[in-house]
Amino acid sequence: METINHDNAVHLGRKIERVRHLRGMTQTELGERLGITKQAVSKIEQTDKFDDKRLEEIASALGVTVEGLKKYNEETVFYNTNNSYENCCVSTNGVGNNHTFNHSPIEKIVEFYEKQLEKERERFESLKKEKE
């Protein structure tokens, strides 16, 4: 009987999408970093298997390690983000590049959701005007 590792239970493409969202990146921005189109990024986010080289490129573009991407889950994101913030610097691509966070993890999350809310308000107003 096969056991499921819950850390890896989520589709790898979905993990890429979630990390991209946490980084506040659009598909277009990730595509620019990878040298591909927005549509190609969308296809990546629908794919579950990647060769090692491609996965390294994607992880690097997202500023995470391959291992971190493979084992990504929401629970550990907050733990790792909090620890990284408390330690001031974090290796973002596994090669030793350090970046200092200027905002707490909670501020980043709030900022992300405020942007999403603003986009939805704009969309709502646009649809409302069309109906009038």
Short mmCIF file of C-alpha atoms in Angstrom, two decimals:
data_model
loop_
_atom_site.label_atom_id
_atom_site.label_comp_id
_atom_site.label_asym_id
_atom_site.label_seq_id
_atom_site.Cartn_x
_atom_site.Cartn_y
_atom_site.Cartn_z
CA MET A 1 0.00 0.00 0.00
CA GLU A 2 1.40 3.38 -1.04
CA THR A 3 1.66 6.15 1.52
CA ILE A 4 1.21 9.79 0.61
CA ASN A 5 3.68 12.39 1.81
CA HIS A 6 1.37 15.29 2.67
CA ASP A 7 4.15 17.83 2.05
CA ASN A 8 4.12 16.75 -1.60
CA ALA A 9 0.39 16.01 -1.90
CA VAL A 10 -0.26 19.27 -3.77
CA HIS A 11 0.32 19.32 -7.52
CA LEU A 12 3.81 20.77 -8.28
CA GLY A 13 2.43 23.28 -10.78
CA ARG A 14 0.00 24.53 -8.13
CA LYS A 15 2.90 24.92 -5.70
CA ILE A 16 4.66 27.08 -8.29
CA GLU A 17 1.51 29.17 -8.65
CA ARG A 18 1.13 29.60 -4.89
CA VAL A 19 4.76 30.61 -4.41
CA ARG A 20 4.41 33.06 -7.32
CA HIS A 21 1.38 34.60 -5.60
CA LEU A 22 3.20 34.80 -2.27
CA ARG A 23 6.04 36.59 -4.02
CA GLY A 24 3.50 39.06 -5.44
CA MET A 25 4.44 38.14 -9.00
CA THR A 26 2.19 37.98 -12.02
CA GLN A 27 2.46 35.26 -14.63
CA THR A 28 3.91 37.90 -16.95
CA GLU A 29 6.64 38.81 -14.45
CA LEU A 30 7.59 35.18 -13.87
CA GLY A 31 7.57 34.65 -17.63
CA GLU A 32 9.97 37.56 -18.11
CA ARG A 33 12.36 36.04 -15.58
CA LEU A 34 12.17 32.69 -17.37
CA GLY A 35 12.22 34.15 -20.88
CA ILE A 36 8.79 32.73 -21.74
CA THR A 37 5.26 34.02 -22.31
CA LYS A 38 2.48 34.41 -19.77
CA GLN A 39 0.69 31.53 -21.51
CA ALA A 40 3.73 29.30 -21.03
CA VAL A 41 3.73 30.15 -17.30
CA SER A 42 0.05 29.19 -17.17
CA LYS A 43 0.93 25.84 -18.73
CA ILE A 44 3.73 25.34 -16.17
CA GLU A 45 1.21 25.94 -13.38
CA GLN A 46 -0.95 23.15 -14.84
CA THR A 47 1.96 20.68 -15.06
CA ASP A 48 2.92 18.26 -12.30
CA LYS A 49 6.26 16.87 -13.54
CA PHE A 50 9.40 18.80 -14.46
CA ASP A 51 12.93 17.80 -15.35
CA ASP A 52 15.57 18.87 -12.82
CA LYS A 53 17.02 21.65 -14.97
CA ARG A 54 13.65 23.28 -15.64
CA LEU A 55 12.64 23.02 -11.99
CA GLU A 56 15.92 24.71 -10.97
CA GLU A 57 15.22 27.57 -13.41
CA ILE A 58 11.68 28.02 -12.07
CA ALA A 59 12.80 27.88 -8.42
CA SER A 60 15.55 30.42 -9.10
CA ALA A 61 13.12 32.76 -10.87
CA LEU A 62 10.80 32.52 -7.86
CA GLY A 63 13.66 33.10 -5.43
CA VAL A 64 13.33 29.75 -3.64
CA THR A 65 15.26 26.49 -3.54
CA VAL A 66 14.16 23.45 -5.54
CA GLU A 67 13.76 21.50 -2.32
CA GLY A 68 11.69 24.30 -0.82
CA LEU A 69 9.46 24.32 -3.87
CA LYS A 70 9.01 20.54 -3.84
CA LYS A 71 8.17 20.48 -0.13
CA TYR A 72 6.11 23.67 -0.13
CA ASN A 73 2.98 23.80 1.96
CA GLU A 74 1.10 26.70 3.52
CA GLU A 75 1.89 25.67 7.10
CA THR A 76 5.63 25.85 6.66
CA VAL A 77 5.52 29.10 4.67
CA PHE A 78 4.56 31.12 7.71
CA TYR A 79 7.07 29.30 9.91
CA ASN A 80 9.94 29.77 7.43
CA THR A 81 8.99 33.35 6.62
CA ASN A 82 8.86 34.21 10.31
CA ASN A 83 12.22 32.57 10.98
CA SER A 84 13.78 34.28 7.97
CA TYR A 85 12.48 37.63 9.11
CA GLU A 86 13.72 37.13 12.65
CA ASN A 87 17.16 36.22 11.32
CA CYS A 88 17.09 39.28 9.04
CA CYS A 89 18.55 37.58 6.00
CA VAL A 90 17.52 34.55 3.99
CA SER A 91 19.11 32.59 1.17
CA THR A 92 16.60 32.96 -1.64
CA ASN A 93 17.98 30.67 -4.30
CA GLY A 94 20.12 28.17 -2.45
CA VAL A 95 23.34 29.74 -3.77
CA GLY A 96 23.89 32.14 -0.90
CA ASN A 97 22.36 35.37 -2.17
CA ASN A 98 21.02 37.13 0.91
CA HIS A 99 18.20 39.65 0.94
CA THR A 100 16.99 41.68 3.88
CA PHE A 101 13.26 41.90 4.45
CA ASN A 102 11.97 45.39 5.10
CA HIS A 103 8.47 44.32 6.14
CA SER A 104 7.17 41.72 8.55
CA PRO A 105 5.53 38.65 7.03
CA ILE A 106 2.12 39.77 8.24
CA GLU A 107 2.54 43.15 6.52
CA LYS A 108 3.40 41.35 3.26
CA ILE A 109 0.32 39.15 3.53
CA VAL A 110 -1.93 42.09 4.34
CA GLU A 111 -0.44 44.07 1.44
CA PHE A 112 -1.04 41.14 -0.93
CA TYR A 113 -4.70 40.78 0.09
CA GLU A 114 -5.28 44.54 -0.03
CA LYS A 115 -4.04 44.54 -3.64
CA GLN A 116 -6.33 41.64 -4.46
CA LEU A 117 -9.27 43.39 -2.82
CA GLU A 118 -8.58 46.60 -4.75
CA LYS A 119 -8.49 44.66 -8.03
CA GLU A 120 -11.85 43.07 -7.21
CA ARG A 121 -13.35 46.45 -6.31
CA GLU A 122 -12.19 47.88 -9.63
CA ARG A 123 -13.62 44.89 -11.47
CA PHE A 124 -16.92 45.25 -9.61
CA GLU A 125 -17.15 48.96 -10.45
CA SER A 126 -16.36 48.22 -14.09
CA LEU A 127 -19.09 45.59 -14.28
CA LYS A 128 -21.51 47.89 -12.47
CA LYS A 129 -20.90 50.67 -15.02
CA GLU A 130 -21.41 48.26 -17.91
CA LYS A 131 -24.78 47.26 -16.53
CA GLU A 132 -26.02 50.85 -16.19
#
